CSV table of C-alpha atoms and ligand atoms in Angstrom, one decimal:
chain,number,residue,atom,x,y,z
C,1,MET,CA,69.2,117.5,161.0
C,2,SER,CA,70.8,114.2,160.9
C,3,ILE,CA,74.4,113.6,160.1
C,4,VAL,CA,73.4,112.4,156.8
C,5,GLU,CA,71.2,115.2,156.0
C,6,LYS,CA,73.6,117.5,156.9
C,7,ALA,CA,76.0,115.9,154.9
C,8,VAL,CA,73.9,115.8,151.9
C,9,GLU,CA,73.0,119.6,152.3
C,10,LYS,CA,76.9,120.2,152.5
C,11,LEU,CA,76.9,118.4,149.1
C,12,LYS,CA,74.3,120.3,147.5
C,13,ASN,CA,75.8,123.5,148.5
C,14,ARG,CA,79.1,122.6,147.7
C,15,GLN,CA,79.0,120.7,144.4
C,16,PRO,CA,76.1,121.7,142.0
C,17,GLU,CA,75.3,118.7,139.8
C,18,PRO,CA,78.1,118.7,136.9
C,19,PRO,CA,76.4,118.7,133.4
C,20,VAL,CA,76.7,115.2,132.3
C,21,SER,CA,79.0,115.1,129.1
C,22,PRO,CA,77.3,113.7,125.9
C,23,ALA,CA,80.5,111.7,125.6
C,24,VAL,CA,79.8,110.0,128.7
C,25,GLU,CA,77.5,107.1,128.5
C,26,ALA,CA,75.0,107.2,130.8
C,27,ALA,CA,74.7,104.2,133.4
C,28,PRO,CA,71.2,102.3,133.7
C,29,ALA,CA,69.2,104.0,136.0
C,30,HIS,CA,69.0,100.9,138.2
C,31,SER,CA,72.8,100.6,138.6
C,32,ALA,CA,75.1,102.2,141.3
C,33,PRO,CA,77.9,104.6,140.4
C,34,THR,CA,81.0,102.9,140.6
C,35,ILE,CA,84.6,104.1,141.0
C,36,GLU,CA,86.4,103.4,137.9
C,37,ARG,CA,89.3,101.3,138.0
C,38,LEU,CA,92.8,103.4,138.1
C,39,SER,CA,94.2,101.6,135.4
C,40,GLY,CA,91.4,102.5,133.4
C,41,ARG,CA,92.1,106.2,133.7
C,42,THR,CA,94.4,108.3,131.9
C,43,GLN,CA,96.8,108.9,135.1
C,44,ALA,CA,96.6,107.4,138.4
C,45,GLY,CA,94.7,110.2,140.5
C,46,ASP,CA,92.4,111.1,137.9
C,47,PRO,CA,88.7,111.9,139.4
C,48,PRO,CA,86.7,108.9,139.2
C,49,THR,CA,84.5,108.8,135.9
C,50,GLU,CA,81.0,110.7,136.5
C,51,ALA,CA,78.7,108.0,134.5
C,52,ALA,CA,76.1,108.3,137.0
C,53,PRO,CA,75.0,110.6,140.0
C,54,PRO,CA,75.9,109.3,143.3
C,55,TRP,CA,73.9,106.9,145.1
C,56,HIS,CA,71.2,108.6,147.4
C,57,VAL,CA,71.7,107.8,151.1
C,58,ASP,CA,68.0,108.1,152.4
C,59,PRO,CA,68.3,108.7,156.1
C,60,VAL,CA,64.7,108.1,156.5
C,61,ALA,CA,65.3,104.7,155.1
C,62,LEU,CA,68.4,104.3,157.3
C,63,GLU,CA,66.6,105.5,160.5
C,64,ARG,CA,63.7,102.9,159.8
C,65,ALA,CA,66.2,100.0,159.3
C,66,GLY,CA,67.8,100.8,162.9
C,67,LEU,CA,70.7,102.3,161.5
C,68,LEU,CA,70.5,105.9,162.7
C,69,PRO,CA,69.5,107.6,165.9
C,70,ALA,CA,65.8,108.7,166.0
C,71,GLY,CA,65.6,112.6,166.8
C,72,ASP,CA,68.2,115.5,167.1
C,73,GLU,CA,69.1,115.1,170.6
C,74,ALA,CA,70.1,111.4,170.2
C,75,ASN,CA,71.6,112.3,167.0
C,76,ASP,CA,73.8,115.1,168.8
C,77,ARG,CA,74.7,113.1,171.6
C,78,LEU,CA,75.9,110.4,169.1
C,79,ALA,CA,78.0,112.4,167.5
C,80,ASP,CA,79.9,113.6,170.2
C,81,GLU,CA,80.5,110.0,171.3
C,82,LEU,CA,81.6,109.1,168.1
C,83,ARG,CA,84.3,111.9,168.0
C,84,ARG,CA,85.6,110.2,171.2
C,85,ILE,CA,85.7,107.0,169.5
C,86,LYS,CA,87.0,107.8,166.0
C,87,GLN,CA,90.1,109.7,167.5
C,88,PRO,CA,92.3,107.1,168.4
C,89,LEU,CA,91.4,105.2,165.1
C,90,MET,CA,92.5,108.1,163.0
C,91,ASP,CA,95.6,108.4,165.0
C,92,ASN,CA,96.4,105.0,164.9
C,93,ALA,CA,95.8,105.1,160.7
C,94,ILE,CA,98.4,107.6,160.2
C,95,GLY,CA,101.0,106.1,162.3
C,96,LYS,CA,100.4,108.7,165.5
C,97,GLY,CA,99.0,105.9,167.8
C,98,ALA,CA,101.4,104.3,170.4
C,99,LYS,CA,102.4,101.8,168.4
C,100,VAL,CA,102.7,101.3,164.5
C,101,LEU,CA,100.0,98.9,163.2
C,102,PRO,CA,99.9,96.7,160.1
C,103,HIS,CA,96.9,97.7,157.9
C,104,ALA,CA,95.5,100.2,160.6
C,105,GLY,CA,93.5,101.6,157.5
C,106,ARG,CA,91.4,98.9,157.8
C,107,ILE,CA,88.9,98.9,160.7
C,108,VAL,CA,86.3,96.0,161.6
C,109,VAL,CA,83.3,96.6,163.8
C,110,THR,CA,82.4,93.3,165.4
C,111,SER,CA,81.2,91.8,168.4
C,112,ALA,CA,81.1,88.6,170.5
C,113,VAL,CA,77.2,87.9,169.8
C,114,PRO,CA,74.5,88.7,167.6
C,115,GLY,CA,72.6,91.9,168.3
C,116,GLU,CA,75.1,94.4,170.3
C,117,GLY,CA,75.1,97.3,167.9
C,118,LYS,CA,77.7,96.5,165.1
C,119,SER,CA,75.8,97.7,161.8
C,120,PHE,CA,74.6,100.8,163.9
C,121,THR,CA,78.3,101.6,165.0
C,122,ALA,CA,79.7,100.7,161.7
C,123,MET,CA,77.1,103.1,160.0
C,124,ASN,CA,77.7,105.9,161.9
C,125,LEU,CA,81.2,105.7,162.4
C,126,ALA,CA,81.5,105.8,158.7
C,127,LEU,CA,79.3,108.7,158.4
C,128,SER,CA,81.3,110.6,161.2
C,129,LEU,CA,84.6,109.8,159.5
C,130,ALA,CA,83.5,111.0,156.3
C,131,HIS,CA,83.3,114.6,158.0
C,132,GLU,CA,86.8,114.2,158.8
C,133,MET,CA,88.7,116.6,156.2
C,134,ASP,CA,91.8,114.5,155.8
C,135,PHE,CA,90.0,111.2,154.9
C,136,ASP,CA,87.5,109.5,152.6
C,137,VAL,CA,85.8,106.1,154.1
C,138,LEU,CA,84.9,103.3,152.4
C,139,LEU,CA,82.2,101.4,154.3
C,140,VAL,CA,82.1,97.7,153.5
C,141,ASP,CA,79.5,95.3,154.3
C,142,GLY,CA,81.2,92.3,155.5
C,143,ASP,CA,78.5,90.8,157.3
C,144,ILE,CA,77.5,88.5,154.5
C,145,PRO,CA,74.4,86.4,155.6
C,146,LYS,CA,72.7,89.4,157.2
C,147,SER,CA,73.7,92.3,154.5
C,148,HIS,CA,71.9,94.7,156.9
C,149,ILE,CA,74.0,97.9,155.6
C,150,THR,CA,73.6,96.9,152.3
C,151,ARG,CA,69.7,96.2,152.4
C,152,ALA,CA,69.3,99.5,154.5
C,153,LEU,CA,71.0,101.3,151.4
C,154,GLY,CA,69.0,99.6,149.0
C,155,LEU,CA,72.1,98.1,147.2
C,156,GLU,CA,70.5,94.5,147.3
C,157,GLY,CA,71.1,92.9,144.0
C,158,HIS,CA,74.4,95.0,143.0
C,159,PRO,CA,77.7,93.5,142.5
C,160,GLY,CA,79.7,93.8,145.9
C,161,LEU,CA,82.4,92.1,147.8
C,162,MET,CA,81.7,88.5,147.1
C,163,ASP,CA,81.8,89.0,143.4
C,164,VAL,CA,85.3,90.4,143.3
C,165,LEU,CA,86.6,87.7,145.8
C,166,VAL,CA,84.7,84.8,143.6
C,167,ASP,CA,85.8,86.3,140.0
C,168,GLU,CA,89.5,87.1,140.1
C,169,ARG,CA,88.9,88.9,136.5
C,170,ARG,CA,86.7,91.8,138.4
C,171,GLN,CA,88.5,94.9,139.6
C,172,PRO,CA,87.7,95.7,143.4
C,173,ALA,CA,87.3,99.2,142.4
C,174,GLU,CA,84.0,98.0,140.3
C,175,VAL,CA,82.1,97.8,143.3
C,176,VAL,CA,82.8,100.6,145.0
C,177,VAL,CA,79.7,102.8,145.1
C,178,ARG,CA,79.8,106.6,145.2
C,179,THR,CA,77.4,108.0,147.5
C,180,ASP,CA,76.0,111.7,147.7
C,181,VAL,CA,77.3,112.0,151.3
C,182,PRO,CA,80.9,113.8,150.6
C,183,ASN,CA,83.9,111.2,151.1
C,184,LEU,CA,81.4,108.2,151.7
C,185,LEU,CA,82.0,105.1,149.6
C,186,VAL,CA,80.1,101.8,150.0
C,187,VAL,CA,81.0,98.1,148.9
C,188,PRO,CA,77.9,96.0,149.3
C,189,VAL,CA,77.6,92.2,150.3
C,190,GLY,CA,76.9,91.4,146.5
C,191,ARG,CA,76.1,87.7,145.4
C,192,ARG,CA,76.4,85.2,148.5
C,193,HIS,CA,78.6,82.2,148.2
C,194,PRO,CA,78.7,79.1,150.4
C,195,LEU,CA,82.7,79.4,151.1
C,196,THR,CA,82.4,82.6,152.2
C,197,THR,CA,85.1,81.7,155.2
C,198,GLU,CA,87.2,80.3,152.7
C,199,LEU,CA,87.2,83.1,150.3
C,200,PHE,CA,87.9,85.6,153.3
C,201,GLY,CA,91.0,83.7,154.0
C,202,SER,CA,92.3,83.8,150.4
C,203,LEU,CA,94.9,85.3,149.0
C,204,ARG,CA,92.4,86.9,146.6
C,205,MET,CA,91.1,88.4,149.7
C,206,GLU,CA,94.3,90.3,150.7
C,207,HIS,CA,94.2,91.8,147.2
C,208,VAL,CA,91.0,93.0,147.0
C,209,LEU,CA,91.7,94.8,150.4
C,210,GLU,CA,94.8,96.2,149.4
C,211,GLU,CA,93.1,97.5,146.2
C,212,LEU,CA,90.5,98.9,148.0
C,213,GLY,CA,92.4,100.3,150.7
C,214,GLY,CA,96.1,100.1,150.5
C,215,ARG,CA,96.6,102.2,147.8
C,216,HIS,CA,94.9,105.3,149.1
C,217,LEU,CA,97.2,106.9,151.4
C,218,ARG,CA,94.2,108.6,153.5
C,219,ARG,CA,91.4,106.3,152.9
C,220,LEU,CA,89.7,104.5,155.9
C,221,VAL,CA,88.1,101.4,155.3
C,222,VAL,CA,85.4,100.4,157.7
C,223,PHE,CA,83.9,96.6,157.8
C,224,ASP,CA,80.6,95.8,159.4
C,225,SER,CA,80.9,91.9,160.3
C,226,SER,CA,79.1,89.2,161.7
C,227,PRO,CA,79.7,88.4,165.5
C,228,LEU,CA,83.0,86.9,166.3
C,229,LEU,CA,81.2,83.9,168.3
C,230,ALA,CA,78.7,83.2,165.8
C,231,THR,CA,80.6,82.5,162.4
C,232,PRO,CA,83.7,81.5,161.4
C,233,GLU,CA,84.0,83.8,158.7
C,234,SER,CA,84.1,86.9,161.0
C,235,GLN,CA,87.1,85.8,162.8
C,236,VAL,CA,89.0,85.2,159.5
C,237,LEU,CA,87.9,88.9,158.4
C,238,ALA,CA,88.9,90.2,161.5
C,239,SER,CA,92.3,88.7,161.0
C,240,HIS,CA,92.8,91.0,157.9
C,241,MET,CA,92.3,94.1,160.1
C,242,GLY,CA,94.6,96.5,161.6
C,243,GLN,CA,92.2,97.6,164.3
C,244,VAL,CA,89.1,96.0,165.7
C,245,VAL,CA,86.2,97.9,167.1
C,246,MET,CA,84.4,95.6,169.4
C,247,VAL,CA,81.1,96.6,170.7
C,248,VAL,CA,79.4,95.2,173.7
C,249,ALA,CA,76.1,95.6,174.7
C,250,ALA,CA,76.6,96.5,178.5
C,251,GLY,CA,74.7,94.3,180.9
C,252,CYS,CA,73.8,91.8,178.2
C,253,THR,CA,76.9,90.0,177.0
C,254,GLY,CA,78.7,87.9,179.8
C,255,GLN,CA,82.1,88.4,180.5
C,256,HIS,CA,83.2,85.0,179.2
C,257,ALA,CA,81.7,85.5,175.8
C,258,VAL,CA,83.7,89.0,175.7
C,259,ASP,CA,86.8,87.4,176.6
C,260,SER,CA,86.5,84.2,174.0
C,261,ALA,CA,85.9,86.9,171.3
C,262,LEU,CA,89.1,88.8,172.1
C,263,GLN,CA,91.0,85.9,172.4
C,264,SER,CA,89.9,85.1,168.7
C,265,LEU,CA,92.1,88.4,168.0
C,266,SER,CA,95.5,89.0,167.1
C,267,ASP,CA,97.9,90.7,169.6
C,268,SER,CA,99.4,92.9,167.0
C,269,GLN,CA,96.0,94.4,166.4
C,270,TYR,CA,94.4,97.6,168.0
C,271,VAL,CA,91.7,96.4,169.8
C,272,GLY,CA,88.7,99.3,171.4
C,273,LEU,CA,86.0,98.3,173.2
C,274,ILE,CA,82.7,100.2,172.9
C,275,LEU,CA,80.3,99.9,175.5
C,276,ASN,CA,76.8,100.2,174.1
C,277,MET,CA,74.0,100.7,176.2
C,278,SER,CA,71.6,99.5,173.3
C,279,CYS,CA,70.2,96.4,174.8
C,280,LEU,CA,68.4,98.8,177.3
C,281,PRO,CA,64.6,98.9,177.0
C,282,ALA,CA,63.0,102.3,175.9
C,283,SER,CA,62.0,102.6,179.2
C,284,GLU,CA,65.2,103.1,180.5
C,285,ASN,CA,66.6,105.3,177.5
C,286,TYR,CA,67.1,103.0,174.7
C,287,TYR,CA,68.7,105.6,172.7
C,288,ASN,CA,70.5,107.3,175.7
C,289,THR,CA,73.7,105.5,174.3
C,290,TYR,CA,76.9,105.5,176.0
C,291,TYR,CA,80.1,104.5,174.2
C,292,GLY,CA,83.5,104.6,176.2
C,293,LEU,CA,86.3,103.1,174.4
C,294,TYR,CA,88.7,100.9,176.4
C,295,PRO,CA,91.8,99.2,176.0
C,296,ARG,CA,91.5,95.5,175.7
C,297,VAL,CA,93.2,95.3,179.0
C,298,HIS,CA,90.6,96.4,180.8
C,299,LEU,CA,88.0,94.0,180.3
C,300,ALA,CA,90.2,90.7,179.2
C,301,GLY,CA,91.7,91.3,182.8
C,302,GLU,CA,95.3,91.2,181.3
C,303,ALA,CA,98.3,92.9,183.1
K,1,ATP,N1,73.8,103.0,170.3
K,1,ATP,C1,72.8,103.1,169.9
K,1,ATP,N2,71.8,103.8,169.8
K,1,ATP,C2,70.4,103.3,169.2
K,1,ATP,N3,70.5,102.2,169.0
K,1,ATP,C3,71.0,101.3,168.8
K,1,ATP,C4,72.4,101.6,169.4
K,1,ATP,N4,73.0,100.4,169.3
K,1,ATP,C5,72.2,99.2,168.7
K,1,ATP,N5,71.0,100.0,168.4
K,1,ATP,C6,69.8,99.4,167.8
K,1,ATP,O1,70.0,97.8,168.4
K,1,ATP,C7,69.7,97.2,167.3
K,1,ATP,C8,70.6,96.1,167.1
K,1,ATP,O2,71.6,97.1,166.3
K,1,ATP,P1,72.3,96.3,165.2
K,1,ATP,O3,71.3,95.9,164.1
K,1,ATP,O4,73.7,97.6,164.9
K,1,ATP,O5,72.9,95.1,165.9
K,1,ATP,P2,74.3,94.0,165.2
K,1,ATP,O6,75.3,93.9,166.1
K,1,ATP,O7,74.6,94.7,164.1
K,1,ATP,O8,73.2,93.0,165.2
K,1,ATP,P3,73.4,91.4,164.2
K,1,ATP,O9,74.6,90.6,165.2
K,1,ATP,O10,72.0,91.0,164.0
K,1,ATP,O11,74.1,92.1,162.9
K,1,ATP,C9,69.0,97.7,166.1
K,1,ATP,O12,67.7,98.3,166.1
K,1,ATP,C10,69.5,99.5,166.6
K,1,ATP,O13,68.9,100.6,165.8
K,2,MG,MG1,74.7,93.8,162.3
């Protein structure tokens, strides 16, 4: 059983579907359930309005899209690897890391060049973090051109990050989709915009990020992104983050590319390198992944 299936199973056992109150207008079947704006509730801390059932995260669709490992064995191994990867990220988020980081609850998964395993890692990291007792997780699809996670979840066409960046009248919480994986929320890409880099660099972006994550004490916001050396917007996106998970496809990505990507990041950020063997062909254990989290000094050759 995959991580998602286990989580969905857990939710089913724990929370039987509540009866829909006749006072609450049912949302149209095609729209994703979103978290209502805090100020729209009677009191801060009220549970979100249950206007529609949570969005179904379909493990089969995710596996087909290459965002979940195939088979129980690969799944179990990945779960263990992710436990090691997420621990320092969580420690940093609650201030138990080596140093106090600004915006430590914001984590971007990125890489130097395309195809190194960012979306796969972001998806599985978010699912793994959602198992934690003390956090909820908001997975944001920040790879605007590819929108891999948005498409794999069937959320294309839904309002998302770009919509709240463009339209200041919209509340960021309007585009947060509640899923049927306990503790997992998602923000899709939304409608693409030609000025993505400028929007990512705007004051509005900082406000949106604050609304999505900053107000929530135990929330981790995980971003998928495009590669640092391929698009300018990915560097701007990364600059808002407290923690950067940099995926390096072992044996595929040259050290020069990795060094250049690391140089685009700030010294005040925590940067963890994940060595991902995903570029090996199937005959060489394609799914036999190996993740390791390294301090950036090891690869960048700093003292
Ligand atoms: N650790 C892994 N285990 C199994 N498969 C993996 C792993 N990492 C990546 N893959 C596979 O490698 C392919 C590329 O991964 P992914 O789409 O996550 O890369 P990406 O860096 O997001 O690419 P892009 O830059 O195009 O967005 C996918 O088919 C994915 O299933
Ligand atoms: Mg991707």
